mmCIF file of C-alpha atoms in Angstrom:
data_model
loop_
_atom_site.group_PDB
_atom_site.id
_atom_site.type_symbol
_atom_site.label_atom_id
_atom_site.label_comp_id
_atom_site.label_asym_id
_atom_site.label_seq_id
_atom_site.Cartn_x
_atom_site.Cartn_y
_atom_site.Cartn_z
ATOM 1 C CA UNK A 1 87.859 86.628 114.215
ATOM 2 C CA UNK A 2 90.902 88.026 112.660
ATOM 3 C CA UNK A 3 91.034 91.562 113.129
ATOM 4 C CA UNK A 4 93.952 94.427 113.143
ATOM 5 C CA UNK A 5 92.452 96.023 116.561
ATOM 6 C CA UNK A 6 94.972 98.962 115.849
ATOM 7 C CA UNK A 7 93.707 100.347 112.873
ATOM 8 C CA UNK A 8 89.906 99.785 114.142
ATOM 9 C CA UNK A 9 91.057 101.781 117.078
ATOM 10 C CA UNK A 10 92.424 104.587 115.002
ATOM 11 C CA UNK A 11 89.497 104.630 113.146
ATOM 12 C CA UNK A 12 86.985 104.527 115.762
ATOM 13 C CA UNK A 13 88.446 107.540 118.011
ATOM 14 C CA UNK A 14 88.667 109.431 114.648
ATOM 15 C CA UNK A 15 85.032 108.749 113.946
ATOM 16 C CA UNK A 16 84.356 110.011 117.547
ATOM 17 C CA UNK A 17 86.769 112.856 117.714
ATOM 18 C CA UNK A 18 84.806 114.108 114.247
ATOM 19 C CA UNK A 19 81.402 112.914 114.265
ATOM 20 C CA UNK A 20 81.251 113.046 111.261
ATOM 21 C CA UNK A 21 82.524 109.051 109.845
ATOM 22 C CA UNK A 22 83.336 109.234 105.645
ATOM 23 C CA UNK A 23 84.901 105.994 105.360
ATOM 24 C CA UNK A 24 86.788 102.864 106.889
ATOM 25 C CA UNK A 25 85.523 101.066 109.411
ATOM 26 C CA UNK A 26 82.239 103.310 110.224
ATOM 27 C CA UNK A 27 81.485 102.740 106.381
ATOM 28 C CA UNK A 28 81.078 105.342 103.469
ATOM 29 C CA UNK A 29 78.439 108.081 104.216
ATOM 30 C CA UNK A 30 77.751 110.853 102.576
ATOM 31 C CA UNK A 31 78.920 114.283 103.406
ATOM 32 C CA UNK A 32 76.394 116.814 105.956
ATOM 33 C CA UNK A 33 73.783 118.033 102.851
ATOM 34 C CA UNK A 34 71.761 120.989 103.241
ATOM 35 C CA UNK A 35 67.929 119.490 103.641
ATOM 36 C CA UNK A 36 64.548 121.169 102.347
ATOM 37 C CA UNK A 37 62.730 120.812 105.567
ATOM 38 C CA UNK A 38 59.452 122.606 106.823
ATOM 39 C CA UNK A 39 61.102 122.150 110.450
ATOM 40 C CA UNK A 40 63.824 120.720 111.992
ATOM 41 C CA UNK A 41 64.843 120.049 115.368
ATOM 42 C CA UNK A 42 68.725 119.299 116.601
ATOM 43 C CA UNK A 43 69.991 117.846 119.987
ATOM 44 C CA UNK A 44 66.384 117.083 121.550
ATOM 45 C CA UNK A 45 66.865 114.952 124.298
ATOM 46 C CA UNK A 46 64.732 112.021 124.001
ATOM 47 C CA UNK A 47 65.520 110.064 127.237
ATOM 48 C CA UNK A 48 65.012 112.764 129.894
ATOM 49 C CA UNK A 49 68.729 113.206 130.653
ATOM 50 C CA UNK A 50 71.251 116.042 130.263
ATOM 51 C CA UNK A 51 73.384 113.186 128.190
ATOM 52 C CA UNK A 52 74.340 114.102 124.382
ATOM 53 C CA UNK A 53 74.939 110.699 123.428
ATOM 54 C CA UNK A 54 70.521 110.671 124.166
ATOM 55 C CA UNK A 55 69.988 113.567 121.826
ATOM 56 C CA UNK A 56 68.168 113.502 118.217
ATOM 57 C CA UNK A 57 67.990 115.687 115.616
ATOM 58 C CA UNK A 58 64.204 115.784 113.976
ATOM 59 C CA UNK A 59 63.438 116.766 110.035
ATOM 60 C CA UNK A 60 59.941 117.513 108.752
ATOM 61 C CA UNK A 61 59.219 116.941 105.032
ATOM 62 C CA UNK A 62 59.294 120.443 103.239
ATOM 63 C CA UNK A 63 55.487 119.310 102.127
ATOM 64 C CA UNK A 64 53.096 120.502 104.920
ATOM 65 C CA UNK A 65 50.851 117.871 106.636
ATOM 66 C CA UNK A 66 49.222 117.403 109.398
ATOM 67 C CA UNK A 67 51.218 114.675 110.909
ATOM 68 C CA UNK A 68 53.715 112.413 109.238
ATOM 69 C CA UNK A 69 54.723 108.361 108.944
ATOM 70 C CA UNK A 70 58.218 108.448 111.546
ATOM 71 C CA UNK A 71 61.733 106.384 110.546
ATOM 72 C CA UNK A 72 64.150 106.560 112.886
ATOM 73 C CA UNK A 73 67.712 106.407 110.729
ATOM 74 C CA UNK A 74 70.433 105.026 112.598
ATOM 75 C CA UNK A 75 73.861 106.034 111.580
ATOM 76 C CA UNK A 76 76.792 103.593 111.823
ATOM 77 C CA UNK A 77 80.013 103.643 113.517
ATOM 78 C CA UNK A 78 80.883 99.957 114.662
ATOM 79 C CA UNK A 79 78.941 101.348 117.979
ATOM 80 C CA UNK A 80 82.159 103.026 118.606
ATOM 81 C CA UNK A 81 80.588 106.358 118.337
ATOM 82 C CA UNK A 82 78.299 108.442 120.501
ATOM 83 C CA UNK A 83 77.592 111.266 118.445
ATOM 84 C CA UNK A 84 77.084 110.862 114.803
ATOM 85 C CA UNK A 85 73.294 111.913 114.104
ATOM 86 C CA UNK A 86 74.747 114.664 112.206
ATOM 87 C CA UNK A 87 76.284 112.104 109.386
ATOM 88 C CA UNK A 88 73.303 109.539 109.126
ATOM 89 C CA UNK A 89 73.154 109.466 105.726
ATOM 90 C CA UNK A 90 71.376 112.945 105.092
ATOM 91 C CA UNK A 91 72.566 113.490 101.679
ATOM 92 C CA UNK A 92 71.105 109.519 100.907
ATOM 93 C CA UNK A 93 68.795 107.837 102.656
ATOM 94 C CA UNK A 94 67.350 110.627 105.042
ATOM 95 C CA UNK A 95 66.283 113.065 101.373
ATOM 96 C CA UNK A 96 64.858 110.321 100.091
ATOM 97 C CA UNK A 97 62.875 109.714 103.115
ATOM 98 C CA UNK A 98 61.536 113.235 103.343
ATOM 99 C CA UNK A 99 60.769 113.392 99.961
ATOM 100 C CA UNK A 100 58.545 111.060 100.172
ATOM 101 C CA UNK A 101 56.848 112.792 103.443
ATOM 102 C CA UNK A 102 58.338 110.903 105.831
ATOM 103 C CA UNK A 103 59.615 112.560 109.178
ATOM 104 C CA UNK A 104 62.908 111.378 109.712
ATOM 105 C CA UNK A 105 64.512 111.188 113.361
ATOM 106 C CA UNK A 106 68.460 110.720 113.332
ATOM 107 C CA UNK A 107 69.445 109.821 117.385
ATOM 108 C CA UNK A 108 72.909 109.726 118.918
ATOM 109 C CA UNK A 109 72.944 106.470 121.021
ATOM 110 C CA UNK A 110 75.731 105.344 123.396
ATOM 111 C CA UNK A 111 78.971 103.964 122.369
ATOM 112 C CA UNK A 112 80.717 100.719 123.176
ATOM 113 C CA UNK A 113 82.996 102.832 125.390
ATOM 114 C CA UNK A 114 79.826 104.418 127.290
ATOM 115 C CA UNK A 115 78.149 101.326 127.966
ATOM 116 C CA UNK A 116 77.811 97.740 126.994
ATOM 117 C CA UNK A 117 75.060 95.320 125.359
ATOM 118 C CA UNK A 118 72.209 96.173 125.585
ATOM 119 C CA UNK A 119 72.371 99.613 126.561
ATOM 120 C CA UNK A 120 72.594 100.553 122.392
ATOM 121 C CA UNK A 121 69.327 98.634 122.082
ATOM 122 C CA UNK A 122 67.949 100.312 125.518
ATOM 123 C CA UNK A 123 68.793 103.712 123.829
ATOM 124 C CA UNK A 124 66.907 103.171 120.205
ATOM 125 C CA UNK A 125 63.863 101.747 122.257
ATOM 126 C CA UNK A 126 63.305 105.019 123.934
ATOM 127 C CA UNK A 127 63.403 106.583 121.141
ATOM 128 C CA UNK A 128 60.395 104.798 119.603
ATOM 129 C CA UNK A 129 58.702 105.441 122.995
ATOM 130 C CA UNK A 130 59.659 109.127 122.722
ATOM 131 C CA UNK A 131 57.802 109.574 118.854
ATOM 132 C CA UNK A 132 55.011 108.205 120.441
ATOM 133 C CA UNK A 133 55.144 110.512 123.624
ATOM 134 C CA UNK A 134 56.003 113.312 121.983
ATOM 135 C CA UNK A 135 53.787 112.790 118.666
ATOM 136 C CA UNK A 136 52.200 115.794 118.959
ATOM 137 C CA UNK A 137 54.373 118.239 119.466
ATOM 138 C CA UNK A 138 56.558 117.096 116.583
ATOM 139 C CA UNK A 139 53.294 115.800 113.904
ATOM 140 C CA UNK A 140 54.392 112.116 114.650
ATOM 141 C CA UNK A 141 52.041 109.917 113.062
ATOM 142 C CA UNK A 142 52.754 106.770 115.092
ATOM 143 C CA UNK A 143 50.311 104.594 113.161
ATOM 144 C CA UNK A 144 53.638 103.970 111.208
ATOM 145 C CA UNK A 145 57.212 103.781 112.509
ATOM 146 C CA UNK A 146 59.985 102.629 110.982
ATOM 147 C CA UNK A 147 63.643 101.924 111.916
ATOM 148 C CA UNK A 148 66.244 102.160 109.722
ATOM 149 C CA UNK A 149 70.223 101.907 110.081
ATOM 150 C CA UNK A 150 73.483 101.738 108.150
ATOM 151 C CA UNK A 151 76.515 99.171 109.033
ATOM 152 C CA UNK A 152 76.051 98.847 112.807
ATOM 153 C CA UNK A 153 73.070 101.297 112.608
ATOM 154 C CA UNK A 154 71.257 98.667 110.284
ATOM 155 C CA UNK A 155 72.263 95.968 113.113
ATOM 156 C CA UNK A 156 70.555 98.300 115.729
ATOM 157 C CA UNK A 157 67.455 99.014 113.006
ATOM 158 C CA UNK A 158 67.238 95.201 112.551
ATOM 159 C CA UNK A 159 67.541 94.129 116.186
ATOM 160 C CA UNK A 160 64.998 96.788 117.425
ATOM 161 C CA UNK A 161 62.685 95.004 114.850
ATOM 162 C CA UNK A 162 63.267 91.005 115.713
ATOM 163 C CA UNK A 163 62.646 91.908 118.960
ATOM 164 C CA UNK A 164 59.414 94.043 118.166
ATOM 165 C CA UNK A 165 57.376 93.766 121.180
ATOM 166 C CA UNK A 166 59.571 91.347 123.768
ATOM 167 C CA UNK A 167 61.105 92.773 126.690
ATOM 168 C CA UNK A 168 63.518 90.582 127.452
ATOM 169 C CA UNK A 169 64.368 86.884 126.417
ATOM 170 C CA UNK A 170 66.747 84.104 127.615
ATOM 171 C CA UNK A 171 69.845 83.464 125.332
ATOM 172 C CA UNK A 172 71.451 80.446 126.255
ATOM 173 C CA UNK A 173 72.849 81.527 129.531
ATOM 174 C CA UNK A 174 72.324 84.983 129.005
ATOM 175 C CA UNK A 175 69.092 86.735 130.745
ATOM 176 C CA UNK A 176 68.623 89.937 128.145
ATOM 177 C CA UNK A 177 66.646 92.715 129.103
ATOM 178 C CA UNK A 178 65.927 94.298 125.292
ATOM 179 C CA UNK A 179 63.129 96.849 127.058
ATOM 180 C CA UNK A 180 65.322 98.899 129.393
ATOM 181 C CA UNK A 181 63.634 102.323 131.217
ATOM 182 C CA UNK A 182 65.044 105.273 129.683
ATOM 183 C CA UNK A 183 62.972 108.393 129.163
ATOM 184 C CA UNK A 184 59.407 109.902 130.302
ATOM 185 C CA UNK A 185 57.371 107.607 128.333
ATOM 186 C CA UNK A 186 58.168 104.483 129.590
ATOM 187 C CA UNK A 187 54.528 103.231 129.610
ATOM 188 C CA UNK A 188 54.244 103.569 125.649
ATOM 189 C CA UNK A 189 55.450 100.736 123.637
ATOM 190 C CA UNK A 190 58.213 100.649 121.558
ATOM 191 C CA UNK A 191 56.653 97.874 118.962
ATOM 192 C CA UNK A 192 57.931 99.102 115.272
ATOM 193 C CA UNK A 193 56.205 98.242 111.570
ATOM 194 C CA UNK A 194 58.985 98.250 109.400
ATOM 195 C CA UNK A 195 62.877 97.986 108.783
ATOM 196 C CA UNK A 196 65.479 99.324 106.540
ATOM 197 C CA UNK A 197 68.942 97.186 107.135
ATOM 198 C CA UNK A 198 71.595 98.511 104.945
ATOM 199 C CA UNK A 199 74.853 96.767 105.217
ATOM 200 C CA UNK A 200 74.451 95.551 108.760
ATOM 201 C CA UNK A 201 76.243 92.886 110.891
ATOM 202 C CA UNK A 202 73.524 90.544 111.419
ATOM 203 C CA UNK A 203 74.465 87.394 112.515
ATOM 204 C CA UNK A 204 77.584 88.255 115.643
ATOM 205 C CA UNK A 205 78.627 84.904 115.861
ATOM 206 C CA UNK A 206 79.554 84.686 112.169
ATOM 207 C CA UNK A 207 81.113 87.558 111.388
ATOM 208 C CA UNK A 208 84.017 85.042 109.400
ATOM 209 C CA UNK A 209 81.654 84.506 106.130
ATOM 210 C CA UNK A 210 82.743 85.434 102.956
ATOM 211 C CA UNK A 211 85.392 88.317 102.559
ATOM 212 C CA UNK A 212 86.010 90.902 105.372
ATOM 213 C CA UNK A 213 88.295 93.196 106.518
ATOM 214 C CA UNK A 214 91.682 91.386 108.124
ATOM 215 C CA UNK A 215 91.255 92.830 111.809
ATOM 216 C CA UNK A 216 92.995 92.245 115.163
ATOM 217 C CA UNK A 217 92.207 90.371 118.364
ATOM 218 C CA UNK A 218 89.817 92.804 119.751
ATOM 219 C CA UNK A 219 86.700 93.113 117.412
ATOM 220 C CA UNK A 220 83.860 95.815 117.935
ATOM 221 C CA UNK A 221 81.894 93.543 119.044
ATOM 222 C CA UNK A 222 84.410 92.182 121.156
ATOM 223 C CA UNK A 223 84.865 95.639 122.574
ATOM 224 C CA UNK A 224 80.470 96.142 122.468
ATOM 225 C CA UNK A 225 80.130 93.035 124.736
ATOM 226 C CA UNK A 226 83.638 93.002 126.523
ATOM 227 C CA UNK A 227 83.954 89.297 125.860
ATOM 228 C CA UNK A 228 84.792 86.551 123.445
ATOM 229 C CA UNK A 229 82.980 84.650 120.992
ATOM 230 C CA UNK A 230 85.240 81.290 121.856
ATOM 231 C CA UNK A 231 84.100 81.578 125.727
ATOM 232 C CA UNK A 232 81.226 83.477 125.608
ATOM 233 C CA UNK A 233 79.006 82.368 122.414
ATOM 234 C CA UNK A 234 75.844 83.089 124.328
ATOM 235 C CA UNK A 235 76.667 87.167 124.853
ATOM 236 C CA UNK A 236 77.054 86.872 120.920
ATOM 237 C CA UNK A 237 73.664 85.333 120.480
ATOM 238 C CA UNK A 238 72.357 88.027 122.342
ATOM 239 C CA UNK A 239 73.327 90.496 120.081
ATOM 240 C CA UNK A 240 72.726 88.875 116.639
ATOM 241 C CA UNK A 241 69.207 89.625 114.912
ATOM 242 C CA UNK A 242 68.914 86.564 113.446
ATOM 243 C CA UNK A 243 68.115 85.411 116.866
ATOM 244 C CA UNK A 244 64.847 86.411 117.662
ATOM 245 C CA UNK A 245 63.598 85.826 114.340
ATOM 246 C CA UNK A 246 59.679 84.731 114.549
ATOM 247 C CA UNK A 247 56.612 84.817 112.409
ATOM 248 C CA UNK A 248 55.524 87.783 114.347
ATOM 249 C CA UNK A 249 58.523 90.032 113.073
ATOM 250 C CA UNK A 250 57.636 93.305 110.929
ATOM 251 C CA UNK A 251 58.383 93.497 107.289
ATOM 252 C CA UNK A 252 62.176 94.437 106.676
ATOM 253 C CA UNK A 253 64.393 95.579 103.836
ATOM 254 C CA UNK A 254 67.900 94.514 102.953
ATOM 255 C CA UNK A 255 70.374 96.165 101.161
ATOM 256 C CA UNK A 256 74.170 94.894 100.764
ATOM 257 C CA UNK A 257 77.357 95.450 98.640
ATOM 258 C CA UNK A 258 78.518 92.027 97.222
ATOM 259 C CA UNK A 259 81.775 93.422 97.362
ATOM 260 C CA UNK A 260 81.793 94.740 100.975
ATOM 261 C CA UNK A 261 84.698 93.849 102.886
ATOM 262 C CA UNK A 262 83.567 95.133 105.995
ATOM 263 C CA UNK A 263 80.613 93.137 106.880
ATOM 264 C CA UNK A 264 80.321 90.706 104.622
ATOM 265 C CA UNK A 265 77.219 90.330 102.129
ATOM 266 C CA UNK A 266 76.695 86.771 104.155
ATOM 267 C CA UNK A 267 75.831 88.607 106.961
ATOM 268 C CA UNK A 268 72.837 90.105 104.483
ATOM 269 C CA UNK A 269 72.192 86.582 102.867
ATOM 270 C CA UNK A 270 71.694 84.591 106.186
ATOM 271 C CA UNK A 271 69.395 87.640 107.390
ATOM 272 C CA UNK A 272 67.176 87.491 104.406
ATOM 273 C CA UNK A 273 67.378 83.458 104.317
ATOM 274 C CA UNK A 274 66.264 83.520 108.196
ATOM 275 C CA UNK A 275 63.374 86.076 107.679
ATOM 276 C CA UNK A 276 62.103 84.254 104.377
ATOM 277 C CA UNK A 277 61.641 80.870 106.258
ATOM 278 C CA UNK A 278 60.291 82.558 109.380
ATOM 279 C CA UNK A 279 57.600 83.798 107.419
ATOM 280 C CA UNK A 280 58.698 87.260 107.693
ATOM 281 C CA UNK A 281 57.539 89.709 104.783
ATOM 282 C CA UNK A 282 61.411 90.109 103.543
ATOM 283 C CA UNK A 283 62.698 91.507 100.621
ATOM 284 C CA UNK A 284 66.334 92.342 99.624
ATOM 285 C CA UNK A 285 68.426 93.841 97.191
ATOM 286 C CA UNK A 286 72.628 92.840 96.869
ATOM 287 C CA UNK A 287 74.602 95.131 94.567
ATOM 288 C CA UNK A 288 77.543 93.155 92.826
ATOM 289 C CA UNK A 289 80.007 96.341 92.804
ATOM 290 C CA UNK A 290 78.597 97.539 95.959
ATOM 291 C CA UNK A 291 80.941 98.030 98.871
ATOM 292 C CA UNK A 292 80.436 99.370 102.465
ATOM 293 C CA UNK A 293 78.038 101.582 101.508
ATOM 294 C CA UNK A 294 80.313 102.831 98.370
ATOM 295 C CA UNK A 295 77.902 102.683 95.571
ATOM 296 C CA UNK A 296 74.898 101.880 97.527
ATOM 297 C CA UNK A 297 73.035 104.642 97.479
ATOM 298 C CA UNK A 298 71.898 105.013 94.064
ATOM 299 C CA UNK A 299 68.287 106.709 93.136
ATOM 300 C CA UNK A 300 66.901 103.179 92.377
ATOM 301 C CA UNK A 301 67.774 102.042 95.690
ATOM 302 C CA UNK A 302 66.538 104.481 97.257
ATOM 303 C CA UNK A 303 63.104 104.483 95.518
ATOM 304 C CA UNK A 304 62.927 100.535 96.742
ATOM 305 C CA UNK A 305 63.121 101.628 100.294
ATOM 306 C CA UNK A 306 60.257 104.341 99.954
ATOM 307 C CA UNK A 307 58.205 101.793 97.570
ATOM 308 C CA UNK A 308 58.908 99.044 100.545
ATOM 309 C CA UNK A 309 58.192 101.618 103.250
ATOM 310 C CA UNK A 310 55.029 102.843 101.597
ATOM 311 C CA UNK A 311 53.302 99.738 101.011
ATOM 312 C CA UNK A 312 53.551 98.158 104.543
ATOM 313 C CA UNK A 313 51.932 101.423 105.115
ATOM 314 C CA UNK A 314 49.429 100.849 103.085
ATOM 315 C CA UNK A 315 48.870 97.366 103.854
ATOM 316 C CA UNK A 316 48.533 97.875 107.913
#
């Protein structure tokens, strides 16, 4: 791909220097917003370690319950940052969540600079295994849990869903272990019943389609999997969604920006196209002026992901 490396790499160690990424390459996201919780919870370590980059932040609905339906939201950084929970679209995607009684977990995962593929993956499984190990102490209901993501978070929401329930596959010449063994709860399963892609890379080995940002010769996921896609297809494979695509998939959500020149609305296309013949419960939604994330979030939106949400809850 063609890529300006130098202004991804500016952009990247600002989104990590800040945590907190408002625009280029880590995508539009709305400002930190004050949220009407009945509890909250920040830098919980859900893997066991003394590691930040394995903290989440937890947010009960401001309506009591007993226990509540779980999404994990993913924020997005082009996996260059370790430390973002605290912009995951709060002001967006994780209100509308809660106001519709869902409890919303927001983790930090490891960056392409901590670790490579599939550590990222390794990290959001163990936090699915964590909801369920810790459901009680936090009013999990984990009868339902969702992932959700935005840009590379809605790659890591997707992923963790296409590979629902397989611990590691064969890729070509690639051996992929998709399990890992972070964390206390390593015996639970980290199986999820729903995702929420907004604007994520999907397929890694087309990242070319349509109209995108004019980059250099080192790509994030270049840098994610420290290889190429001309010698190393395979590695690419590995990381794309659309690969482990099957029948057996959970529902999942789409939501991309026509005019995003970031990841392109292909990416969204092929992932919808894939999951429709698959036989995958699929629906999506591509806004003509929408960009990466830049005009996205708008109440109707919104309202489709909590309408989606709620009636694959409803029809377990």
């Amino acid at each position: 791909m063609k890529k300006l490396f130098l202004s991804i790499a500016l952009t990247s160690l600002a989104v990590c220097a800040t945590a907190q990424p408002a625009g280029g390459f880590g995508g539009f996201q709305m400002p930190q917003a004050n949220l009407e919780t009945s509890q909250q919870w920040k830098d919980v370590n859900y893997a066991g370690d003394d590691q930040a980059y394995h903290t989440c932040d937890i947010y009960l609905p401001k309506k009591e319950q007993a226990s509540y339906p779980v999404v994990i939201h993913i924020y997005g950084s082009a996996w260059f940052s370790n430390s973002s929970k605290g912009a995951a679209d709060l002001g967006t995607i994780v209100k509308a969540l809660l106001d519709a009684g869902y409890a919303v977990v927001c983790p930090n995962h490891r960056s392409s600079m901590d670790a490579k593929w599939p550590a990222q993956i390794h990290d959001i499984r163990a936090v699915v295994r964590f909801v369920r190990g810790e459901a009680a102490k936090y009013k999990f209901d984990t009868s339902f849990i969702a992932t959700s993501g935005f840009s590379s978070g809605g790659h890591l929401a997707s992923i963790t869903a296409t590979t629902s329930g397989t611990k590691s596959e064969t890729v070509g010449s690639v051996n992929i272990d998709l399990e890992g063994n972070l964390g206390n709860y390593t015996s639970q399963p980290s199986t999820v019943n729903a995702a929420c892609d907004w604007s994520g890379p999907i397929d890694l080995t087309a990242m070319d389609c349509g109209d995108h940002m004019t980059m250099g010769d080192n790509s994030p996921e270049d840098v994610l999997l420290a290889a190429k896609l001309a010698t190393d297809p395979d590695k690419y494979l590995s990381l794309s969604a659309t690969t482990y695509v099957d029948k057996n998939d959970p529902p999942v959500i789409i939501f991309h920006g026509e005019k995003d020149n970031v990841v392109p609305c292909c990416q969204g296309r092929k992932f919808f196209e894939t999951l429709k013949a698959a036989g995958v419960k699929t629906i999506a939604t591509f806004v003509p002026e929408g960009g990466h994330g830049m005009g996205m979030y708008s109440e109707e939106n919104l309202q489709k992901m909590v309408s989606f949400l709620n009636e694959q809850r409803h029809n377990k």
